[in-house]
């Protein structure tokens, strides 16, 4: 158990479906992140939230919609996805992205998404 | 943020030390060096980080050169479970939102 829990671990959806990925952290952190990892590609940062406020949107298409109701929970709402959106979606948390000093991220195990 | 350069892959014999190099020749004075690893299809795992001094923890040692332009991650006694992709990242807490940007990493294969 890493302290960052992602559900579901595997998800298969059609292009017209609406689904959500959930991330929960029990580390008392104030920053949460979504990363995408496509096959044989480096991790790509998608969104960052600090104290529930979005501080980074890395030019992500609007078919991905993040939600952060509190510092412990982060969602990624998915709708009308494309097959090329199939990837491992990773959630991470850290003490605070905005604080001085090192920013150590703790990652979840990821949600493997397949879009048919 | 400064970029890093790592070898694409390395092999190491089980029980021997694994020394993973990283070049970050454009690093600035405020940038930390971080190491993470990712075992196949799992989330990345934090290993160690440092600013100027060498660091050691229960997982590894981090050796940073005096000019800070390169570093080496040392796994003192590699096991088969250390087979993973190792990422070296530099990030400035005072710039670019202290963001961690992952590159391609080094694929370490520990062999019996």
PDB file of C-alpha atoms in Angstrom:
ATOM      1  CA  UNK A   1       0.000   0.000   0.000  1.00  0.00           C
ATOM      2  CA  UNK A   2       1.638   3.209  -1.147  1.00  0.00           C
ATOM      3  CA  UNK A   3      -0.757   5.596   0.593  1.00  0.00           C
ATOM      4  CA  UNK A   4      -2.196   6.625  -2.782  1.00  0.00           C
ATOM      5  CA  UNK A   5      -5.061   4.414  -3.930  1.00  0.00           C
ATOM      6  CA  UNK A   6      -6.425   4.440  -7.466  1.00  0.00           C
ATOM      7  CA  UNK A   7      -9.639   2.828  -8.651  1.00  0.00           C
ATOM      8  CA  UNK A   8     -10.448   1.090 -10.839  1.00  0.00           C
ATOM      9  CA  UNK A   9      -7.163  -0.608 -11.623  1.00  0.00           C
ATOM     10  CA  UNK A  10      -8.432  -1.611 -15.069  1.00  0.00           C
ATOM     11  CA  UNK A  11     -11.129   0.008 -17.193  1.00  0.00           C
ATOM     12  CA  UNK A  12     -12.403  -0.783 -20.660  1.00  0.00           C
ATOM     13  CA  UNK A  13     -14.750   1.725 -22.251  1.00  0.00           C
ATOM     14  CA  UNK A  14     -16.277   2.571 -25.572  1.00  0.00           C
ATOM     15  CA  UNK A  15     -15.783   5.903 -27.242  1.00  0.00           C
ATOM     16  CA  UNK A  16     -19.280   7.076 -26.297  1.00  0.00           C
ATOM     17  CA  UNK A  17     -19.095   6.059 -22.635  1.00  0.00           C
ATOM     18  CA  UNK A  18     -18.635   8.316 -19.636  1.00  0.00           C
ATOM     19  CA  UNK A  19     -16.472   6.984 -16.841  1.00  0.00           C
ATOM     20  CA  UNK A  20     -14.388   8.315 -13.991  1.00  0.00           C
ATOM     21  CA  UNK A  21     -11.069   7.445 -12.414  1.00  0.00           C
ATOM     22  CA  UNK A  22     -10.678   7.980  -8.694  1.00  0.00           C
ATOM     23  CA  UNK A  23      -7.621   8.710  -6.602  1.00  0.00           C
ATOM     24  CA  UNK A  24      -7.429   8.924  -2.821  1.00  0.00           C
ATOM     25  CA  UNK A  25      -4.444   9.699  -0.639  1.00  0.00           C
ATOM     26  CA  UNK A  26      -4.073   9.160   3.098  1.00  0.00           C
ATOM     27  CA  UNK A  27      -0.766  10.980   3.486  1.00  0.00           C
ATOM     28  CA  UNK A  28      -2.015  14.406   4.513  1.00  0.00           C
ATOM     29  CA  UNK A  29      -0.644  15.908   1.315  1.00  0.00           C
ATOM     30  CA  UNK A  30      -1.952  19.090  -0.239  1.00  0.00           C
ATOM     31  CA  UNK A  31      -0.969  18.621  -3.871  1.00  0.00           C
ATOM     32  CA  UNK A  32      -2.353  16.001  -6.238  1.00  0.00           C
ATOM     33  CA  UNK A  33      -1.404  15.182  -9.817  1.00  0.00           C
ATOM     34  CA  UNK A  34      -2.621  13.258 -12.849  1.00  0.00           C
ATOM     35  CA  UNK A  35      -0.016  11.797 -15.204  1.00  0.00           C
ATOM     36  CA  UNK A  36      -0.586   9.817 -18.403  1.00  0.00           C
ATOM     37  CA  UNK A  37       1.756   7.085 -19.577  1.00  0.00           C
ATOM     38  CA  UNK A  38       1.163   5.775 -23.087  1.00  0.00           C
ATOM     39  CA  UNK A  39       2.905   2.657 -24.312  1.00  0.00           C
ATOM     40  CA  UNK A  40       6.660   3.108 -24.601  1.00  0.00           C
ATOM     41  CA  UNK A  41       6.440   6.838 -23.831  1.00  0.00           C
ATOM     42  CA  UNK A  42       7.567   8.871 -20.812  1.00  0.00           C
ATOM     43  CA  UNK A  43       5.076  10.002 -18.214  1.00  0.00           C
ATOM     44  CA  UNK A  44       3.218  13.144 -19.253  1.00  0.00           C
ATOM     45  CA  UNK A  45       1.910  15.558 -16.635  1.00  0.00           C
ATOM     46  CA  UNK A  46      -1.782  16.349 -17.194  1.00  0.00           C
ATOM     47  CA  UNK A  47      -3.126  18.286 -14.213  1.00  0.00           C
ATOM     48  CA  UNK A  48      -1.958  19.584 -10.848  1.00  0.00           C
ATOM     49  CA  UNK A  49      -4.047  20.667  -7.876  1.00  0.00           C
ATOM     50  CA  UNK A  50      -2.763  22.490  -4.814  1.00  0.00           C
ATOM     51  CA  UNK A  51      -5.097  22.927  -1.859  1.00  0.00           C
ATOM     52  CA  UNK A  52      -8.013  21.932  -4.146  1.00  0.00           C
ATOM     53  CA  UNK A  53      -7.177  24.599  -6.729  1.00  0.00           C
ATOM     54  CA  UNK A  54      -6.010  23.650 -10.207  1.00  0.00           C
ATOM     55  CA  UNK A  55      -2.554  25.112 -10.779  1.00  0.00           C
ATOM     56  CA  UNK A  56      -1.541  23.279 -13.928  1.00  0.00           C
ATOM     57  CA  UNK A  57      -3.350  22.118 -17.053  1.00  0.00           C
ATOM     58  CA  UNK A  58      -0.823  20.808 -19.523  1.00  0.00           C
ATOM     59  CA  UNK A  59      -2.908  21.481 -22.664  1.00  0.00           C
ATOM     60  CA  UNK A  60      -5.078  18.467 -22.002  1.00  0.00           C
ATOM     61  CA  UNK A  61      -8.113  17.937 -24.312  1.00  0.00           C
ATOM     62  CA  UNK A  62     -11.464  18.796 -22.768  1.00  0.00           C
ATOM     63  CA  UNK A  63     -12.645  15.177 -22.982  1.00  0.00           C
ATOM     64  CA  UNK A  64     -10.565  14.776 -19.804  1.00  0.00           C
ATOM     65  CA  UNK A  65     -12.124  16.684 -16.917  1.00  0.00           C
ATOM     66  CA  UNK A  66     -10.444  16.698 -13.495  1.00  0.00           C
ATOM     67  CA  UNK A  67     -12.183  17.299 -10.192  1.00  0.00           C
ATOM     68  CA  UNK A  68     -10.641  17.824  -6.780  1.00  0.00           C
ATOM     69  CA  UNK A  69     -13.340  18.108  -4.088  1.00  0.00           C
ATOM     70  CA  UNK A  70     -10.791  18.122  -1.250  1.00  0.00           C
ATOM     71  CA  UNK A  71      -7.081  17.647  -0.721  1.00  0.00           C
ATOM     72  CA  UNK A  72      -7.477  13.894  -0.291  1.00  0.00           C
ATOM     73  CA  UNK A  73      -9.478  13.056  -3.396  1.00  0.00           C
ATOM     74  CA  UNK A  74      -8.926  13.562  -7.096  1.00  0.00           C
ATOM     75  CA  UNK A  75     -11.063  12.410  -9.987  1.00  0.00           C
ATOM     76  CA  UNK A  76     -10.547  12.266 -13.724  1.00  0.00           C
ATOM     77  CA  UNK A  77     -13.832  12.265 -15.623  1.00  0.00           C
ATOM     78  CA  UNK A  78     -13.664  10.732 -19.070  1.00  0.00           C
ATOM     79  CA  UNK A  79     -16.083  11.155 -21.968  1.00  0.00           C
ATOM     80  CA  UNK A  80     -16.001  10.606 -25.717  1.00  0.00           C
ATOM     81  CA  UNK A  81     -12.457   9.304 -25.556  1.00  0.00           C
ATOM     82  CA  UNK A  82     -10.466   8.059 -28.517  1.00  0.00           C
ATOM     83  CA  UNK A  83      -8.559   4.779 -28.847  1.00  0.00           C
ATOM     84  CA  UNK A  84      -5.289   6.725 -28.645  1.00  0.00           C
ATOM     85  CA  UNK A  85      -6.277   7.759 -25.110  1.00  0.00           C
ATOM     86  CA  UNK A  86      -5.649   4.191 -24.009  1.00  0.00           C
ATOM     87  CA  UNK A  87      -2.871   4.418 -21.441  1.00  0.00           C
ATOM     88  CA  UNK A  88      -1.866   3.996 -17.821  1.00  0.00           C
ATOM     89  CA  UNK A  89      -3.211   6.944 -15.820  1.00  0.00           C
ATOM     90  CA  UNK A  90      -1.207   7.648 -12.701  1.00  0.00           C
ATOM     91  CA  UNK A  91      -2.183   9.726  -9.723  1.00  0.00           C
ATOM     92  CA  UNK A  92       0.382  11.193  -7.352  1.00  0.00           C
ATOM     93  CA  UNK A  93       0.437  13.407  -4.303  1.00  0.00           C
ATOM     94  CA  UNK A  94       3.013  15.537  -2.525  1.00  0.00           C
ATOM     95  CA  UNK A  95       3.195  17.762   0.523  1.00  0.00           C
ATOM     96  CA  UNK A  96       2.763  20.851  -1.599  1.00  0.00           C
ATOM     97  CA  UNK A  97       3.917  21.739  -5.072  1.00  0.00           C
ATOM     98  CA  UNK A  98       4.228  25.379  -4.057  1.00  0.00           C
ATOM     99  CA  UNK A  99       6.445  25.007  -1.002  1.00  0.00           C
ATOM    100  CA  UNK A 100      10.153  25.670  -1.155  1.00  0.00           C
ATOM    101  CA  UNK A 101      12.507  22.737  -1.009  1.00  0.00           C
ATOM    102  CA  UNK A 102      12.191  19.282  -2.497  1.00  0.00           C
ATOM    103  CA  UNK A 103       8.891  18.099  -3.951  1.00  0.00           C
ATOM    104  CA  UNK A 104       8.707  14.354  -3.396  1.00  0.00           C
ATOM    105  CA  UNK A 105       5.797  12.663  -5.145  1.00  0.00           C
ATOM    106  CA  UNK A 106       4.105   9.463  -4.026  1.00  0.00           C
ATOM    107  CA  UNK A 107       2.416   7.621  -6.865  1.00  0.00           C
ATOM    108  CA  UNK A 108      -0.509   5.267  -6.958  1.00  0.00           C
ATOM    109  CA  UNK A 109      -0.442   1.975  -8.831  1.00  0.00           C
ATOM    110  CA  UNK A 110      -2.285   3.466 -11.795  1.00  0.00           C
ATOM    111  CA  UNK A 111      -5.496   2.836 -13.713  1.00  0.00           C
ATOM    112  CA  UNK A 112      -5.031   0.965 -16.987  1.00  0.00           C
ATOM    113  CA  UNK A 113      -7.535   2.392 -19.473  1.00  0.00           C
ATOM    114  CA  UNK A 114      -8.466   0.772 -22.764  1.00  0.00           C
ATOM    115  CA  UNK A 115     -10.712   2.666 -25.171  1.00  0.00           C
ATOM    116  CA  UNK A 116     -12.378   0.544 -27.819  1.00  0.00           C
TER     117      UNK A 116
ATOM    118  CA  UNK B   1      14.060  22.988 -15.685  1.00  0.00           C
ATOM    119  CA  UNK B   2      17.364  21.435 -16.681  1.00  0.00           C
ATOM    120  CA  UNK B   3      17.154  18.306 -18.761  1.00  0.00           C
ATOM    121  CA  UNK B   4      18.844  15.056 -17.936  1.00  0.00           C
ATOM    122  CA  UNK B   5      20.619  12.464 -20.049  1.00  0.00           C
ATOM    123  CA  UNK B   6      20.675   8.810 -19.059  1.00  0.00           C
ATOM    124  CA  UNK B   7      21.789   5.647 -20.853  1.00  0.00           C
ATOM    125  CA  UNK B   8      18.851   3.826 -22.377  1.00  0.00           C
ATOM    126  CA  UNK B   9      19.664   0.513 -20.753  1.00  0.00           C
ATOM    127  CA  UNK B  10      22.133  -1.229 -18.452  1.00  0.00           C
ATOM    128  CA  UNK B  11      22.745  -4.716 -17.162  1.00  0.00           C
ATOM    129  CA  UNK B  12      23.928  -5.679 -13.707  1.00  0.00           C
ATOM    130  CA  UNK B  13      24.757  -9.026 -12.127  1.00  0.00           C
ATOM    131  CA  UNK B  14      22.690 -10.026  -9.131  1.00  0.00           C
ATOM    132  CA  UNK B  15      24.486  -9.203  -5.872  1.00  0.00           C
ATOM    133  CA  UNK B  16      26.763  -6.641  -7.471  1.00  0.00           C
ATOM    134  CA  UNK B  17      26.464  -2.881  -7.175  1.00  0.00           C
ATOM    135  CA  UNK B  18      24.437  -1.138  -9.846  1.00  0.00           C
ATOM    136  CA  UNK B  19      25.755   2.302 -10.744  1.00  0.00           C
ATOM    137  CA  UNK B  20      23.328   4.368 -12.795  1.00  0.00           C
ATOM    138  CA  UNK B  21      24.721   7.615 -14.244  1.00  0.00           C
ATOM    139  CA  UNK B  22      22.835  10.789 -15.028  1.00  0.00           C
ATOM    140  CA  UNK B  23      24.083  13.894 -16.774  1.00  0.00           C
ATOM    141  CA  UNK B  24      22.490  17.230 -15.927  1.00  0.00           C
ATOM    142  CA  UNK B  25      25.077  19.682 -17.193  1.00  0.00           C
ATOM    143  CA  UNK B  26      22.695  22.672 -17.288  1.00  0.00           C
ATOM    144  CA  UNK B  27      21.469  22.274 -13.715  1.00  0.00           C
ATOM    145  CA  UNK B  28      20.941  25.492 -11.781  1.00  0.00           C
ATOM    146  CA  UNK B  29      21.884  26.149  -8.187  1.00  0.00           C
ATOM    147  CA  UNK B  30      18.365  25.651  -6.814  1.00  0.00           C
ATOM    148  CA  UNK B  31      17.507  22.464  -8.652  1.00  0.00           C
ATOM    149  CA  UNK B  32      17.213  19.212  -6.777  1.00  0.00           C
ATOM    150  CA  UNK B  33      18.156  15.863  -8.285  1.00  0.00           C
ATOM    151  CA  UNK B  34      15.528  13.137  -7.829  1.00  0.00           C
ATOM    152  CA  UNK B  35      15.585   9.459  -8.625  1.00  0.00           C
ATOM    153  CA  UNK B  36      12.498   7.337  -9.128  1.00  0.00           C
ATOM    154  CA  UNK B  37      12.039   3.865 -10.500  1.00  0.00           C
ATOM    155  CA  UNK B  38       9.151   2.139 -12.217  1.00  0.00           C
ATOM    156  CA  UNK B  39       8.712  -1.583 -12.200  1.00  0.00           C
ATOM    157  CA  UNK B  40       6.740  -2.816 -15.181  1.00  0.00           C
ATOM    158  CA  UNK B  41       3.185  -1.423 -15.295  1.00  0.00           C
ATOM    159  CA  UNK B  42       3.328  -0.094 -11.741  1.00  0.00           C
ATOM    160  CA  UNK B  43       3.438   3.487 -10.495  1.00  0.00           C
ATOM    161  CA  UNK B  44       6.849   5.136 -10.126  1.00  0.00           C
ATOM    162  CA  UNK B  45       8.513   4.693  -6.745  1.00  0.00           C
ATOM    163  CA  UNK B  46      10.546   7.441  -5.107  1.00  0.00           C
ATOM    164  CA  UNK B  47      14.110   6.389  -4.310  1.00  0.00           C
ATOM    165  CA  UNK B  48      16.175   9.361  -3.183  1.00  0.00           C
ATOM    166  CA  UNK B  49      16.874  13.040  -3.807  1.00  0.00           C
ATOM    167  CA  UNK B  50      19.680  15.509  -3.162  1.00  0.00           C
ATOM    168  CA  UNK B  51      20.760  19.082  -3.718  1.00  0.00           C
ATOM    169  CA  UNK B  52      24.521  19.331  -3.223  1.00  0.00           C
ATOM    170  CA  UNK B  53      25.619  16.671  -0.773  1.00  0.00           C
ATOM    171  CA  UNK B  54      25.746  12.936  -1.285  1.00  0.00           C
ATOM    172  CA  UNK B  55      22.776  11.150   0.216  1.00  0.00           C
ATOM    173  CA  UNK B  56      22.107   7.624   1.429  1.00  0.00           C
ATOM    174  CA  UNK B  57      18.966   5.860   2.552  1.00  0.00           C
ATOM    175  CA  UNK B  58      17.823   2.279   2.951  1.00  0.00           C
ATOM    176  CA  UNK B  59      17.319   1.884  -0.787  1.00  0.00           C
ATOM    177  CA  UNK B  60      20.292   3.567  -2.421  1.00  0.00           C
ATOM    178  CA  UNK B  61      23.064   6.139  -2.394  1.00  0.00           C
ATOM    179  CA  UNK B  62      23.170   9.288  -4.490  1.00  0.00           C
ATOM    180  CA  UNK B  63      26.538  10.688  -5.455  1.00  0.00           C
ATOM    181  CA  UNK B  64      26.495  14.219  -6.894  1.00  0.00           C
ATOM    182  CA  UNK B  65      29.669  15.625  -8.435  1.00  0.00           C
ATOM    183  CA  UNK B  66      31.092  18.790  -6.954  1.00  0.00           C
ATOM    184  CA  UNK B  67      30.075  20.861  -9.979  1.00  0.00           C
ATOM    185  CA  UNK B  68      26.622  19.192  -9.800  1.00  0.00           C
ATOM    186  CA  UNK B  69      26.645  18.495 -13.530  1.00  0.00           C
ATOM    187  CA  UNK B  70      26.210  14.781 -13.069  1.00  0.00           C
ATOM    188  CA  UNK B  71      25.139  12.235 -10.487  1.00  0.00           C
ATOM    189  CA  UNK B  72      25.182   8.488  -9.911  1.00  0.00           C
ATOM    190  CA  UNK B  73      22.575   6.356  -8.226  1.00  0.00           C
ATOM    191  CA  UNK B  74      24.096   3.344  -6.512  1.00  0.00           C
ATOM    192  CA  UNK B  75      22.164   0.226  -5.587  1.00  0.00           C
ATOM    193  CA  UNK B  76      24.770  -1.494  -3.403  1.00  0.00           C
ATOM    194  CA  UNK B  77      23.612  -5.096  -3.831  1.00  0.00           C
ATOM    195  CA  UNK B  78      21.258  -5.410  -6.770  1.00  0.00           C
ATOM    196  CA  UNK B  79      18.577  -8.093  -6.673  1.00  0.00           C
ATOM    197  CA  UNK B  80      16.288  -9.387  -9.406  1.00  0.00           C
ATOM    198  CA  UNK B  81      13.520  -7.228  -7.935  1.00  0.00           C
ATOM    199  CA  UNK B  82      15.563  -4.112  -8.769  1.00  0.00           C
ATOM    200  CA  UNK B  83      14.910  -4.701 -12.468  1.00  0.00           C
ATOM    201  CA  UNK B  84      13.045  -1.544 -13.474  1.00  0.00           C
ATOM    202  CA  UNK B  85      13.244   1.743 -15.371  1.00  0.00           C
ATOM    203  CA  UNK B  86      15.162   4.328 -13.342  1.00  0.00           C
ATOM    204  CA  UNK B  87      14.403   8.005 -13.859  1.00  0.00           C
ATOM    205  CA  UNK B  88      16.732  10.875 -13.009  1.00  0.00           C
ATOM    206  CA  UNK B  89      14.900  14.207 -12.744  1.00  0.00           C
ATOM    207  CA  UNK B  90      15.946  17.721 -11.839  1.00  0.00           C
ATOM    208  CA  UNK B  91      13.489  20.325 -10.628  1.00  0.00           C
ATOM    209  CA  UNK B  92      13.673  23.828  -9.241  1.00  0.00           C
ATOM    210  CA  UNK B  93      11.342  24.649  -6.334  1.00  0.00           C
ATOM    211  CA  UNK B  94      11.521  28.306  -7.275  1.00  0.00           C
ATOM    212  CA  UNK B  95      10.730  27.897 -10.943  1.00  0.00           C
ATOM    213  CA  UNK B  96       8.357  26.045 -13.264  1.00  0.00           C
ATOM    214  CA  UNK B  97       6.088  25.158 -10.378  1.00  0.00           C
ATOM    215  CA  UNK B  98       8.522  22.633  -8.921  1.00  0.00           C
ATOM    216  CA  UNK B  99       7.246  20.223 -11.524  1.00  0.00           C
ATOM    217  CA  UNK B 100       8.782  16.816 -12.016  1.00  0.00           C
ATOM    218  CA  UNK B 101       9.209  16.034 -15.719  1.00  0.00           C
ATOM    219  CA  UNK B 102      10.013  12.420 -16.527  1.00  0.00           C
ATOM    220  CA  UNK B 103      12.245  11.443 -19.433  1.00  0.00           C
ATOM    221  CA  UNK B 104      12.916   8.038 -20.889  1.00  0.00           C
ATOM    222  CA  UNK B 105      15.013   6.764 -17.989  1.00  0.00           C
ATOM    223  CA  UNK B 106      17.456   3.849 -17.852  1.00  0.00           C
ATOM    224  CA  UNK B 107      16.119   0.326 -18.114  1.00  0.00           C
ATOM    225  CA  UNK B 108      18.146  -1.693 -15.606  1.00  0.00           C
ATOM    226  CA  UNK B 109      18.154  -5.443 -16.053  1.00  0.00           C
ATOM    227  CA  UNK B 110      19.520  -7.390 -13.094  1.00  0.00           C
ATOM    228  CA  UNK B 111      20.622 -10.834 -14.203  1.00  0.00           C
ATOM    229  CA  UNK B 112      21.207 -13.984 -12.147  1.00  0.00           C
TER     230      UNK B 112
END
